[in-house]
PDB file of N, CA, C and O in Angstrom:
ATOM      1  N   ASN A   2      -7.125  -6.154  22.270  1.00  0.00           N
ATOM      2  CA  ASN A   2      -7.149  -7.621  22.722  1.00  0.00           C
ATOM      3  C   ASN A   2      -7.676  -8.392  21.594  1.00  0.00           C
ATOM      4  O   ASN A   2      -8.711  -8.351  21.206  1.00  0.00           O
ATOM      5  N   ILE A   3      -6.759  -9.269  21.154  1.00  0.00           N
ATOM      6  CA  ILE A   3      -6.985 -10.357  20.296  1.00  0.00           C
ATOM      7  C   ILE A   3      -7.258 -11.752  20.631  1.00  0.00           C
ATOM      8  O   ILE A   3      -7.432 -12.652  19.917  1.00  0.00           O
ATOM      9  N   ILE A   4      -7.009 -12.022  21.895  1.00  0.00           N
ATOM     10  CA  ILE A   4      -7.208 -13.265  22.458  1.00  0.00           C
ATOM     11  C   ILE A   4      -8.649 -13.769  22.228  1.00  0.00           C
ATOM     12  O   ILE A   4      -9.540 -13.148  22.525  1.00  0.00           O
ATOM     13  N   GLY A   5      -8.722 -14.908  21.633  1.00  0.00           N
ATOM     14  CA  GLY A   5     -10.099 -15.409  21.360  1.00  0.00           C
ATOM     15  C   GLY A   5     -10.699 -14.889  20.092  1.00  0.00           C
ATOM     16  O   GLY A   5     -11.729 -15.451  19.654  1.00  0.00           O
ATOM     17  N   ASN A   6     -10.134 -14.048  19.411  1.00  0.00           N
ATOM     18  CA  ASN A   6     -10.661 -13.449  18.207  1.00  0.00           C
ATOM     19  C   ASN A   6      -9.954 -14.065  17.026  1.00  0.00           C
ATOM     20  O   ASN A   6      -8.832 -14.479  17.043  1.00  0.00           O
ATOM     21  N   ARG A   7     -10.566 -13.983  15.872  1.00  0.00           N
ATOM     22  CA  ARG A   7      -9.925 -14.484  14.570  1.00  0.00           C
ATOM     23  C   ARG A   7      -8.992 -13.451  14.168  1.00  0.00           C
ATOM     24  O   ARG A   7      -9.270 -12.279  14.028  1.00  0.00           O
ATOM     25  N   LEU A   8      -7.857 -13.902  13.977  1.00  0.00           N
ATOM     26  CA  LEU A   8      -6.535 -12.917  13.826  1.00  0.00           C
ATOM     27  C   LEU A   8      -6.693 -12.238  12.413  1.00  0.00           C
ATOM     28  O   LEU A   8      -6.375 -11.047  12.458  1.00  0.00           O
ATOM     29  N   PHE A   9      -7.106 -12.893  11.388  1.00  0.00           N
ATOM     30  CA  PHE A   9      -7.063 -12.131  10.111  1.00  0.00           C
ATOM     31  C   PHE A   9      -8.563 -11.710   9.606  1.00  0.00           C
ATOM     32  O   PHE A   9      -8.754 -11.640   8.441  1.00  0.00           O
ATOM     33  N   ASP A  10      -9.517 -11.499  10.444  1.00  0.00           N
ATOM     34  CA  ASP A  10     -10.784 -11.059  10.028  1.00  0.00           C
ATOM     35  C   ASP A  10     -10.762  -9.777   9.135  1.00  0.00           C
ATOM     36  O   ASP A  10     -11.571  -9.623   8.323  1.00  0.00           O
ATOM     37  N   ASP A  11      -9.786  -8.843   9.378  1.00  0.00           N
ATOM     38  CA  ASP A  11      -9.796  -7.617   8.679  1.00  0.00           C
ATOM     39  C   ASP A  11      -8.932  -7.705   7.405  1.00  0.00           C
ATOM     40  O   ASP A  11      -8.719  -6.705   6.722  1.00  0.00           O
ATOM     41  N   VAL A  12      -8.411  -8.870   7.175  1.00  0.00           N
ATOM     42  CA  VAL A  12      -7.517  -9.017   5.970  1.00  0.00           C
ATOM     43  C   VAL A  12      -8.299  -9.290   4.752  1.00  0.00           C
ATOM     44  O   VAL A  12      -9.402  -9.969   4.845  1.00  0.00           O
ATOM     45  N   TYR A  13      -7.821  -8.939   3.575  1.00  0.00           N
ATOM     46  CA  TYR A  13      -8.553  -9.211   2.343  1.00  0.00           C
ATOM     47  C   TYR A  13      -8.706 -10.679   2.211  1.00  0.00           C
ATOM     48  O   TYR A  13      -8.035 -11.544   2.814  1.00  0.00           O
ATOM     49  N   VAL A  14      -9.801 -11.152   1.485  1.00  0.00           N
ATOM     50  CA  VAL A  14     -10.146 -12.528   1.366  1.00  0.00           C
ATOM     51  C   VAL A  14      -9.012 -13.445   0.944  1.00  0.00           C
ATOM     52  O   VAL A  14      -8.641 -14.404   1.508  1.00  0.00           O
ATOM     53  N   THR A  15      -8.224 -13.031  -0.177  1.00  0.00           N
ATOM     54  CA  THR A  15      -7.173 -13.829  -0.698  1.00  0.00           C
ATOM     55  C   THR A  15      -5.995 -14.068   0.419  1.00  0.00           C
ATOM     56  O   THR A  15      -5.622 -15.206   0.622  1.00  0.00           O
ATOM     57  N   GLU A  16      -5.572 -13.014   0.988  1.00  0.00           N
ATOM     58  CA  GLU A  16      -4.547 -13.111   2.027  1.00  0.00           C
ATOM     59  C   GLU A  16      -5.005 -13.836   3.189  1.00  0.00           C
ATOM     60  O   GLU A  16      -4.353 -14.561   3.834  1.00  0.00           O
ATOM     61  N   ASN A  17      -6.296 -13.628   3.541  1.00  0.00           N
ATOM     62  CA  ASN A  17      -6.919 -14.382   4.750  1.00  0.00           C
ATOM     63  C   ASN A  17      -6.842 -15.860   4.444  1.00  0.00           C
ATOM     64  O   ASN A  17      -6.420 -16.520   5.357  1.00  0.00           O
ATOM     65  N   ALA A  18      -7.188 -16.310   3.320  1.00  0.00           N
ATOM     66  CA  ALA A  18      -7.320 -17.775   3.026  1.00  0.00           C
ATOM     67  C   ALA A  18      -5.886 -18.227   3.060  1.00  0.00           C
ATOM     68  O   ALA A  18      -5.568 -19.354   3.684  1.00  0.00           O
ATOM     69  N   GLU A  19      -4.903 -17.648   2.531  1.00  0.00           N
ATOM     70  CA  GLU A  19      -3.504 -18.036   2.598  1.00  0.00           C
ATOM     71  C   GLU A  19      -2.967 -17.998   3.953  1.00  0.00           C
ATOM     72  O   GLU A  19      -2.245 -19.071   4.445  1.00  0.00           O
ATOM     73  N   ALA A  20      -3.169 -17.061   4.782  1.00  0.00           N
ATOM     74  CA  ALA A  20      -2.749 -17.004   6.138  1.00  0.00           C
ATOM     75  C   ALA A  20      -3.353 -18.031   6.958  1.00  0.00           C
ATOM     76  O   ALA A  20      -2.710 -18.680   7.782  1.00  0.00           O
ATOM     77  N   GLU A  21      -4.631 -18.290   6.909  1.00  0.00           N
ATOM     78  CA  GLU A  21      -5.369 -19.162   7.631  1.00  0.00           C
ATOM     79  C   GLU A  21      -4.789 -20.573   7.346  1.00  0.00           C
ATOM     80  O   GLU A  21      -4.710 -21.455   8.158  1.00  0.00           O
ATOM     81  N   GLU A  22      -4.624 -20.883   6.020  1.00  0.00           N
ATOM     82  CA  GLU A  22      -3.998 -22.159   5.660  1.00  0.00           C
ATOM     83  C   GLU A  22      -2.693 -22.396   6.214  1.00  0.00           C
ATOM     84  O   GLU A  22      -2.503 -23.577   6.883  1.00  0.00           O
ATOM     85  N   LYS A  23      -1.898 -21.506   6.300  1.00  0.00           N
ATOM     86  CA  LYS A  23      -0.583 -21.619   6.941  1.00  0.00           C
ATOM     87  C   LYS A  23      -0.695 -21.878   8.300  1.00  0.00           C
ATOM     88  O   LYS A  23      -0.067 -22.604   8.990  1.00  0.00           O
ATOM     89  N   LEU A  24      -1.533 -21.050   9.069  1.00  0.00           N
ATOM     90  CA  LEU A  24      -1.710 -21.155  10.418  1.00  0.00           C
ATOM     91  C   LEU A  24      -2.364 -22.341  10.870  1.00  0.00           C
ATOM     92  O   LEU A  24      -2.125 -22.831  11.980  1.00  0.00           O
ATOM     93  N   SER A  25      -3.282 -22.922  10.051  1.00  0.00           N
ATOM     94  CA  SER A  25      -3.866 -24.131  10.431  1.00  0.00           C
ATOM     95  C   SER A  25      -2.944 -25.382  10.607  1.00  0.00           C
ATOM     96  O   SER A  25      -3.068 -26.310  11.321  1.00  0.00           O
ATOM     97  N   SER A  26      -1.901 -25.199   9.796  1.00  0.00           N
ATOM     98  CA  SER A  26      -0.692 -26.245   9.932  1.00  0.00           C
ATOM     99  C   SER A  26      -0.110 -26.263  11.341  1.00  0.00           C
ATOM    100  O   SER A  26       0.458 -27.291  11.638  1.00  0.00           O
ATOM    101  N   VAL A  27      -0.231 -25.197  11.958  1.00  0.00           N
ATOM    102  CA  VAL A  27       0.480 -25.155  13.282  1.00  0.00           C
ATOM    103  C   VAL A  27      -0.269 -25.999  14.257  1.00  0.00           C
ATOM    104  O   VAL A  27       0.237 -26.652  15.133  1.00  0.00           O
ATOM    105  N   PHE A  28      -1.654 -26.077  14.066  1.00  0.00           N
ATOM    106  CA  PHE A  28      -2.407 -26.881  14.897  1.00  0.00           C
ATOM    107  C   PHE A  28      -2.137 -28.341  14.551  1.00  0.00           C
ATOM    108  O   PHE A  28      -2.553 -29.314  15.338  1.00  0.00           O
ATOM    109  N   LYS A  29      -1.472 -28.679  13.449  1.00  0.00           N
ATOM    110  CA  LYS A  29      -0.978 -30.039  13.214  1.00  0.00           C
ATOM    111  C   LYS A  29       0.426 -30.304  13.802  1.00  0.00           C
ATOM    112  O   LYS A  29       1.009 -31.339  13.424  1.00  0.00           O
ATOM    113  N   GLY A  30       1.050 -29.376  14.395  1.00  0.00           N
ATOM    114  CA  GLY A  30       2.401 -29.441  14.957  1.00  0.00           C
ATOM    115  C   GLY A  30       3.467 -28.891  14.357  1.00  0.00           C
ATOM    116  O   GLY A  30       4.607 -28.951  14.625  1.00  0.00           O
ATOM    117  N   TYR A  31       3.265 -28.137  13.173  1.00  0.00           N
ATOM    118  CA  TYR A  31       4.238 -27.446  12.471  1.00  0.00           C
ATOM    119  C   TYR A  31       4.416 -26.050  12.835  1.00  0.00           C
ATOM    120  O   TYR A  31       3.563 -25.477  13.320  1.00  0.00           O
ATOM    121  N   ASN A  32       5.774 -25.546  12.833  1.00  0.00           N
ATOM    122  CA  ASN A  32       6.168 -24.145  12.915  1.00  0.00           C
ATOM    123  C   ASN A  32       5.886 -23.490  11.607  1.00  0.00           C
ATOM    124  O   ASN A  32       6.293 -24.144  10.612  1.00  0.00           O
ATOM    125  N   VAL A  33       5.458 -22.211  11.575  1.00  0.00           N
ATOM    126  CA  VAL A  33       5.368 -21.585  10.325  1.00  0.00           C
ATOM    127  C   VAL A  33       5.954 -20.142  10.508  1.00  0.00           C
ATOM    128  O   VAL A  33       5.951 -19.519  11.618  1.00  0.00           O
ATOM    129  N   ASN A  34       6.423 -19.592   9.371  1.00  0.00           N
ATOM    130  CA  ASN A  34       7.084 -18.266   9.308  1.00  0.00           C
ATOM    131  C   ASN A  34       6.756 -17.801   7.829  1.00  0.00           C
ATOM    132  O   ASN A  34       7.237 -18.459   6.850  1.00  0.00           O
ATOM    133  N   PHE A  35       6.073 -16.675   7.750  1.00  0.00           N
ATOM    134  CA  PHE A  35       5.718 -16.193   6.373  1.00  0.00           C
ATOM    135  C   PHE A  35       5.524 -14.683   6.467  1.00  0.00           C
ATOM    136  O   PHE A  35       5.316 -13.996   7.538  1.00  0.00           O
ATOM    137  N   ASP A  36       5.705 -13.997   5.331  1.00  0.00           N
ATOM    138  CA  ASP A  36       5.463 -12.587   5.247  1.00  0.00           C
ATOM    139  C   ASP A  36       4.085 -12.359   4.511  1.00  0.00           C
ATOM    140  O   ASP A  36       3.724 -13.126   3.728  1.00  0.00           O
ATOM    141  N   LEU A  37       3.436 -11.298   4.893  1.00  0.00           N
ATOM    142  CA  LEU A  37       2.205 -10.933   4.473  1.00  0.00           C
ATOM    143  C   LEU A  37       2.205  -9.378   4.162  1.00  0.00           C
ATOM    144  O   LEU A  37       2.567  -8.608   4.964  1.00  0.00           O
ATOM    145  N   TYR A  38       1.703  -9.066   2.963  1.00  0.00           N
ATOM    146  CA  TYR A  38       1.592  -7.612   2.566  1.00  0.00           C
ATOM    147  C   TYR A  38       0.132  -7.317   2.671  1.00  0.00           C
ATOM    148  O   TYR A  38      -0.680  -7.869   2.172  1.00  0.00           O
ATOM    149  N   LEU A  39      -0.009  -6.231   3.361  1.00  0.00           N
ATOM    150  CA  LEU A  39      -1.532  -5.815   3.877  1.00  0.00           C
ATOM    151  C   LEU A  39      -1.550  -4.311   3.953  1.00  0.00           C
ATOM    152  O   LEU A  39      -0.869  -3.771   4.870  1.00  0.00           O
ATOM    153  N   LYS A  40      -2.473  -3.660   3.149  1.00  0.00           N
ATOM    154  CA  LYS A  40      -2.686  -2.283   3.281  1.00  0.00           C
ATOM    155  C   LYS A  40      -1.378  -1.384   3.357  1.00  0.00           C
ATOM    156  O   LYS A  40      -1.068  -0.661   4.416  1.00  0.00           O
ATOM    157  N   ASP A  41      -0.514  -1.505   2.412  1.00  0.00           N
ATOM    158  CA  ASP A  41       0.718  -0.759   2.265  1.00  0.00           C
ATOM    159  C   ASP A  41       1.759  -1.101   3.342  1.00  0.00           C
ATOM    160  O   ASP A  41       2.595  -0.275   3.666  1.00  0.00           O
ATOM    161  N   ARG A  42       1.612  -2.293   4.014  1.00  0.00           N
ATOM    162  CA  ARG A  42       2.528  -2.612   5.144  1.00  0.00           C
ATOM    163  C   ARG A  42       2.973  -3.997   4.933  1.00  0.00           C
ATOM    164  O   ARG A  42       2.200  -4.895   4.496  1.00  0.00           O
ATOM    165  N   TYR A  43       4.167  -4.435   5.416  1.00  0.00           N
ATOM    166  CA  TYR A  43       4.658  -5.706   5.422  1.00  0.00           C
ATOM    167  C   TYR A  43       4.726  -6.257   6.767  1.00  0.00           C
ATOM    168  O   TYR A  43       5.248  -5.697   7.673  1.00  0.00           O
ATOM    169  N   TYR A  44       4.301  -7.483   6.974  1.00  0.00           N
ATOM    170  CA  TYR A  44       4.345  -8.250   8.263  1.00  0.00           C
ATOM    171  C   TYR A  44       5.024  -9.515   8.102  1.00  0.00           C
ATOM    172  O   TYR A  44       4.741 -10.311   7.272  1.00  0.00           O
ATOM    173  N   ASN A  45       5.793  -9.909   9.142  1.00  0.00           N
ATOM    174  CA  ASN A  45       6.263 -11.204   9.275  1.00  0.00           C
ATOM    175  C   ASN A  45       5.506 -11.938  10.375  1.00  0.00           C
ATOM    176  O   ASN A  45       5.390 -11.408  11.458  1.00  0.00           O
ATOM    177  N   ILE A  46       4.916 -13.167  10.058  1.00  0.00           N
ATOM    178  CA  ILE A  46       4.134 -13.775  11.000  1.00  0.00           C
ATOM    179  C   ILE A  46       4.869 -15.097  11.274  1.00  0.00           C
ATOM    180  O   ILE A  46       5.185 -15.860  10.363  1.00  0.00           O
ATOM    181  N   SER A  47       5.232 -15.310  12.615  1.00  0.00           N
ATOM    182  CA  SER A  47       5.700 -16.556  13.101  1.00  0.00           C
ATOM    183  C   SER A  47       4.719 -17.308  14.025  1.00  0.00           C
ATOM    184  O   SER A  47       4.153 -16.542  14.725  1.00  0.00           O
ATOM    185  N   SER A  48       4.600 -18.492  13.947  1.00  0.00           N
ATOM    186  CA  SER A  48       3.688 -19.252  14.784  1.00  0.00           C
ATOM    187  C   SER A  48       4.255 -20.561  15.187  1.00  0.00           C
ATOM    188  O   SER A  48       4.906 -21.249  14.297  1.00  0.00           O
ATOM    189  N   VAL A  49       4.000 -21.047  16.459  1.00  0.00           N
ATOM    190  CA  VAL A  49       4.442 -22.278  16.935  1.00  0.00           C
ATOM    191  C   VAL A  49       3.291 -22.983  17.657  1.00  0.00           C
ATOM    192  O   VAL A  49       2.459 -22.277  18.289  1.00  0.00           O
ATOM    193  N   PRO A  50       3.198 -24.233  17.687  1.00  0.00           N
ATOM    194  CA  PRO A  50       2.270 -24.807  18.407  1.00  0.00           C
ATOM    195  C   PRO A  50       2.581 -24.860  19.908  1.00  0.00           C
ATOM    196  O   PRO A  50       3.664 -25.009  20.212  1.00  0.00           O
ATOM    197  N   LEU A  51       1.508 -24.741  20.674  1.00  0.00           N
ATOM    198  CA  LEU A  51       1.595 -24.785  22.254  1.00  0.00           C
ATOM    199  C   LEU A  51       1.085 -26.281  22.615  1.00  0.00           C
ATOM    200  O   LEU A  51      -0.105 -26.556  22.450  1.00  0.00           O
ATOM    201  N   VAL A  52       1.964 -27.194  22.910  1.00  0.00           N
ATOM    202  CA  VAL A  52       1.668 -28.512  23.180  1.00  0.00           C
ATOM    203  C   VAL A  52       1.401 -28.822  24.608  1.00  0.00           C
ATOM    204  O   VAL A  52       1.986 -28.341  25.507  1.00  0.00           O
ATOM    205  N   ASP A  53       0.160 -29.502  24.882  1.00  0.00           N
ATOM    206  CA  ASP A  53      -0.030 -29.870  26.298  1.00  0.00           C
ATOM    207  C   ASP A  53       0.573 -31.156  26.725  1.00  0.00           C
ATOM    208  O   ASP A  53       1.526 -31.659  26.000  1.00  0.00           O
ATOM    209  N   ALA A  54       0.513 -31.599  27.961  1.00  0.00           N
ATOM    210  CA  ALA A  54       1.182 -32.770  28.498  1.00  0.00           C
ATOM    211  C   ALA A  54       0.950 -34.075  27.723  1.00  0.00           C
ATOM    212  O   ALA A  54       1.790 -34.876  27.814  1.00  0.00           O
ATOM    213  N   ASN A  55      -0.114 -34.081  26.916  1.00  0.00           N
ATOM    214  CA  ASN A  55      -0.427 -35.353  26.333  1.00  0.00           C
ATOM    215  C   ASN A  55       0.176 -35.215  24.791  1.00  0.00           C
ATOM    216  O   ASN A  55      -0.086 -35.999  23.894  1.00  0.00           O
ATOM    217  N   GLY A  56       0.802 -33.999  24.441  1.00  0.00           N
ATOM    218  CA  GLY A  56       1.214 -33.839  23.119  1.00  0.00           C
ATOM    219  C   GLY A  56       0.275 -33.249  22.156  1.00  0.00           C
ATOM    220  O   GLY A  56       0.571 -33.219  20.959  1.00  0.00           O
ATOM    221  N   ASP A  57      -0.868 -32.900  22.617  1.00  0.00           N
ATOM    222  CA  ASP A  57      -1.901 -32.294  21.728  1.00  0.00           C
ATOM    223  C   ASP A  57      -1.673 -30.862  21.553  1.00  0.00           C
ATOM    224  O   ASP A  57      -1.336 -30.226  22.510  1.00  0.00           O
ATOM    225  N   VAL A  58      -2.240 -30.311  20.489  1.00  0.00           N
ATOM    226  CA  VAL A  58      -2.178 -28.793  20.251  1.00  0.00           C
ATOM    227  C   VAL A  58      -3.541 -28.264  20.296  1.00  0.00           C
ATOM    228  O   VAL A  58      -4.393 -28.689  19.466  1.00  0.00           O
ATOM    229  N   HIS A  59      -3.822 -27.369  21.275  1.00  0.00           N
ATOM    230  CA  HIS A  59      -5.048 -26.710  21.439  1.00  0.00           C
ATOM    231  C   HIS A  59      -4.955 -25.308  21.241  1.00  0.00           C
ATOM    232  O   HIS A  59      -6.020 -24.570  21.076  1.00  0.00           O
ATOM    233  N   GLU A  60      -3.771 -24.817  21.270  1.00  0.00           N
ATOM    234  CA  GLU A  60      -3.473 -23.334  21.200  1.00  0.00           C
ATOM    235  C   GLU A  60      -2.205 -23.189  20.369  1.00  0.00           C
ATOM    236  O   GLU A  60      -1.321 -24.052  20.262  1.00  0.00           O
ATOM    237  N   ILE A  61      -1.998 -22.017  19.873  1.00  0.00           N
ATOM    238  CA  ILE A  61      -0.904 -21.623  19.070  1.00  0.00           C
ATOM    239  C   ILE A  61      -0.329 -20.207  19.515  1.00  0.00           C
ATOM    240  O   ILE A  61      -1.168 -19.440  19.886  1.00  0.00           O
ATOM    241  N   LEU A  62       0.859 -20.035  19.344  1.00  0.00           N
ATOM    242  CA  LEU A  62       1.531 -18.664  19.681  1.00  0.00           C
ATOM    243  C   LEU A  62       1.842 -18.036  18.427  1.00  0.00           C
ATOM    244  O   LEU A  62       2.401 -18.681  17.632  1.00  0.00           O
ATOM    245  N   VAL A  63       1.358 -16.905  18.209  1.00  0.00           N
ATOM    246  CA  VAL A  63       1.501 -16.091  16.939  1.00  0.00           C
ATOM    247  C   VAL A  63       2.200 -14.744  17.302  1.00  0.00           C
ATOM    248  O   VAL A  63       1.727 -14.017  18.166  1.00  0.00           O
ATOM    249  N   VAL A  64       3.227 -14.598  16.652  1.00  0.00           N
ATOM    250  CA  VAL A  64       4.099 -13.274  16.729  1.00  0.00           C
ATOM    251  C   VAL A  64       3.999 -12.522  15.383  1.00  0.00           C
ATOM    252  O   VAL A  64       4.403 -13.146  14.453  1.00  0.00           O
ATOM    253  N   ILE A  65       3.540 -11.399  15.477  1.00  0.00           N
ATOM    254  CA  ILE A  65       3.498 -10.479  14.214  1.00  0.00           C
ATOM    255  C   ILE A  65       4.432  -9.345  14.340  1.00  0.00           C
ATOM    256  O   ILE A  65       4.269  -8.622  15.341  1.00  0.00           O
ATOM    257  N   LYS A  66       5.287  -9.220  13.376  1.00  0.00           N
ATOM    258  CA  LYS A  66       6.288  -8.182  13.424  1.00  0.00           C
ATOM    259  C   LYS A  66       6.141  -7.304  12.123  1.00  0.00           C
ATOM    260  O   LYS A  66       6.063  -7.794  11.059  1.00  0.00           O
ATOM    261  N   ASP A  67       6.046  -5.916  12.357  1.00  0.00           N
ATOM    262  CA  ASP A  67       5.961  -5.038  11.139  1.00  0.00           C
ATOM    263  C   ASP A  67       7.358  -4.957  10.611  1.00  0.00           C
ATOM    264  O   ASP A  67       8.231  -4.348  11.226  1.00  0.00           O
ATOM    265  N   ILE A  68       7.513  -5.424   9.345  1.00  0.00           N
ATOM    266  CA  ILE A  68       8.771  -5.359   8.701  1.00  0.00           C
ATOM    267  C   ILE A  68       8.818  -4.355   7.447  1.00  0.00           C
ATOM    268  O   ILE A  68       9.650  -4.574   6.480  1.00  0.00           O
ATOM    269  N   SER A  69       8.017  -3.368   7.462  1.00  0.00           N
ATOM    270  CA  SER A  69       7.834  -2.608   6.325  1.00  0.00           C
ATOM    271  C   SER A  69       9.141  -1.789   5.969  1.00  0.00           C
ATOM    272  O   SER A  69       9.535  -1.746   4.816  1.00  0.00           O
ATOM    273  N   SER A  70       9.833  -1.333   6.918  1.00  0.00           N
ATOM    274  CA  SER A  70      11.062  -0.592   6.752  1.00  0.00           C
ATOM    275  C   SER A  70      12.024  -1.465   6.002  1.00  0.00           C
ATOM    276  O   SER A  70      12.783  -1.043   5.090  1.00  0.00           O
ATOM    277  N   ARG A  71      12.202  -2.655   6.707  1.00  0.00           N
ATOM    278  CA  ARG A  71      13.167  -3.582   6.029  1.00  0.00           C
ATOM    279  C   ARG A  71      12.945  -3.902   4.621  1.00  0.00           C
ATOM    280  O   ARG A  71      13.699  -3.896   3.681  1.00  0.00           O
ATOM    281  N   LYS A  72      11.523  -4.184   4.195  1.00  0.00           N
ATOM    282  CA  LYS A  72      11.208  -4.586   2.986  1.00  0.00           C
ATOM    283  C   LYS A  72      11.332  -3.344   2.013  1.00  0.00           C
ATOM    284  O   LYS A  72      11.759  -3.548   0.792  1.00  0.00           O
ATOM    285  N   LYS A  73      11.069  -2.212   2.442  1.00  0.00           N
ATOM    286  CA  LYS A  73      11.193  -1.009   1.537  1.00  0.00           C
ATOM    287  C   LYS A  73      12.677  -0.823   1.219  1.00  0.00           C
ATOM    288  O   LYS A  73      13.089  -0.434   0.025  1.00  0.00           O
ATOM    289  N   PHE A  74      13.625  -0.968   2.187  1.00  0.00           N
ATOM    290  CA  PHE A  74      14.950  -0.997   2.027  1.00  0.00           C
ATOM    291  C   PHE A  74      15.542  -1.936   1.108  1.00  0.00           C
ATOM    292  O   PHE A  74      16.305  -1.675   0.133  1.00  0.00           O
ATOM    293  N   GLU A  75      15.068  -3.272   1.244  1.00  0.00           N
ATOM    294  CA  GLU A  75      15.390  -4.294   0.287  1.00  0.00           C
ATOM    295  C   GLU A  75      14.881  -3.873  -1.205  1.00  0.00           C
ATOM    296  O   GLU A  75      15.791  -4.074  -2.135  1.00  0.00           O
ATOM    297  N   GLU A  76      13.750  -3.442  -1.338  1.00  0.00           N
ATOM    298  CA  GLU A  76      13.335  -3.106  -2.685  1.00  0.00           C
ATOM    299  C   GLU A  76      14.132  -1.983  -3.322  1.00  0.00           C
ATOM    300  O   GLU A  76      14.453  -1.946  -4.471  1.00  0.00           O
ATOM    301  N   LYS A  77      14.492  -1.043  -2.438  1.00  0.00           N
ATOM    302  CA  LYS A  77      15.336   0.158  -2.905  1.00  0.00           C
ATOM    303  C   LYS A  77      16.693  -0.478  -3.313  1.00  0.00           C
ATOM    304  O   LYS A  77      17.305  -0.112  -4.336  1.00  0.00           O
ATOM    305  N   LEU A  78      17.244  -1.429  -2.497  1.00  0.00           N
ATOM    306  CA  LEU A  78      18.581  -1.921  -2.808  1.00  0.00           C
ATOM    307  C   LEU A  78      18.563  -2.700  -4.118  1.00  0.00           C
ATOM    308  O   LEU A  78      19.431  -2.566  -4.963  1.00  0.00           O
ATOM    309  N   VAL A  79      17.527  -3.431  -4.305  1.00  0.00           N
ATOM    310  CA  VAL A  79      17.362  -4.242  -5.648  1.00  0.00           C
ATOM    311  C   VAL A  79      17.222  -3.269  -6.805  1.00  0.00           C
ATOM    312  O   VAL A  79      17.880  -3.443  -7.874  1.00  0.00           O
ATOM    313  N   ARG A  80      16.495  -2.283  -6.718  1.00  0.00           N
ATOM    314  CA  ARG A  80      16.343  -1.212  -7.744  1.00  0.00           C
ATOM    315  C   ARG A  80      17.768  -0.600  -8.128  1.00  0.00           C
ATOM    316  O   ARG A  80      18.170  -0.431  -9.181  1.00  0.00           O
ATOM    317  N   THR A  81      18.585  -0.199  -7.080  1.00  0.00           N
ATOM    318  CA  THR A  81      19.936   0.302  -7.189  1.00  0.00           C
ATOM    319  C   THR A  81      20.799  -0.748  -7.957  1.00  0.00           C
ATOM    320  O   THR A  81      21.546  -0.319  -8.779  1.00  0.00           O
ATOM    321  N   ILE A  82      20.785  -1.932  -7.499  1.00  0.00           N
ATOM    322  CA  ILE A  82      21.588  -2.918  -8.015  1.00  0.00           C
ATOM    323  C   ILE A  82      21.252  -3.161  -9.499  1.00  0.00           C
ATOM    324  O   ILE A  82      22.211  -3.411 -10.446  1.00  0.00           O
ATOM    325  N   GLU A  83      19.957  -3.119  -9.933  1.00  0.00           N
ATOM    326  CA  GLU A  83      19.501  -3.407 -11.250  1.00  0.00           C
ATOM    327  C   GLU A  83      19.814  -2.239 -12.225  1.00  0.00           C
ATOM    328  O   GLU A  83      19.891  -2.396 -13.449  1.00  0.00           O
ATOM    329  N   LYS A  84      20.269  -1.030 -11.720  1.00  0.00           N
ATOM    330  CA  LYS A  84      20.611   0.002 -12.509  1.00  0.00           C
ATOM    331  C   LYS A  84      21.895  -0.153 -13.221  1.00  0.00           C
ATOM    332  O   LYS A  84      22.785  -0.716 -12.868  1.00  0.00           O
TER     333      LYS A  84
END
């Protein structure tokens, strides 16, 4: 259960700061989508603001998808093309 918890507490400091900066912009009304490499895995993080009836953002929706297989395939493809 991560509701109410800090999403990136277990992330390394550098990645944590970058992720929090991007996600904080969601509270300003922006949608974000970025990839994060963490502990030998790749993740795609998408987030949108949840706007109340007054147009204020008090919550955000975050979707995290493990894209490690895709990224590894892309890296292998690039290495093949470079040969």
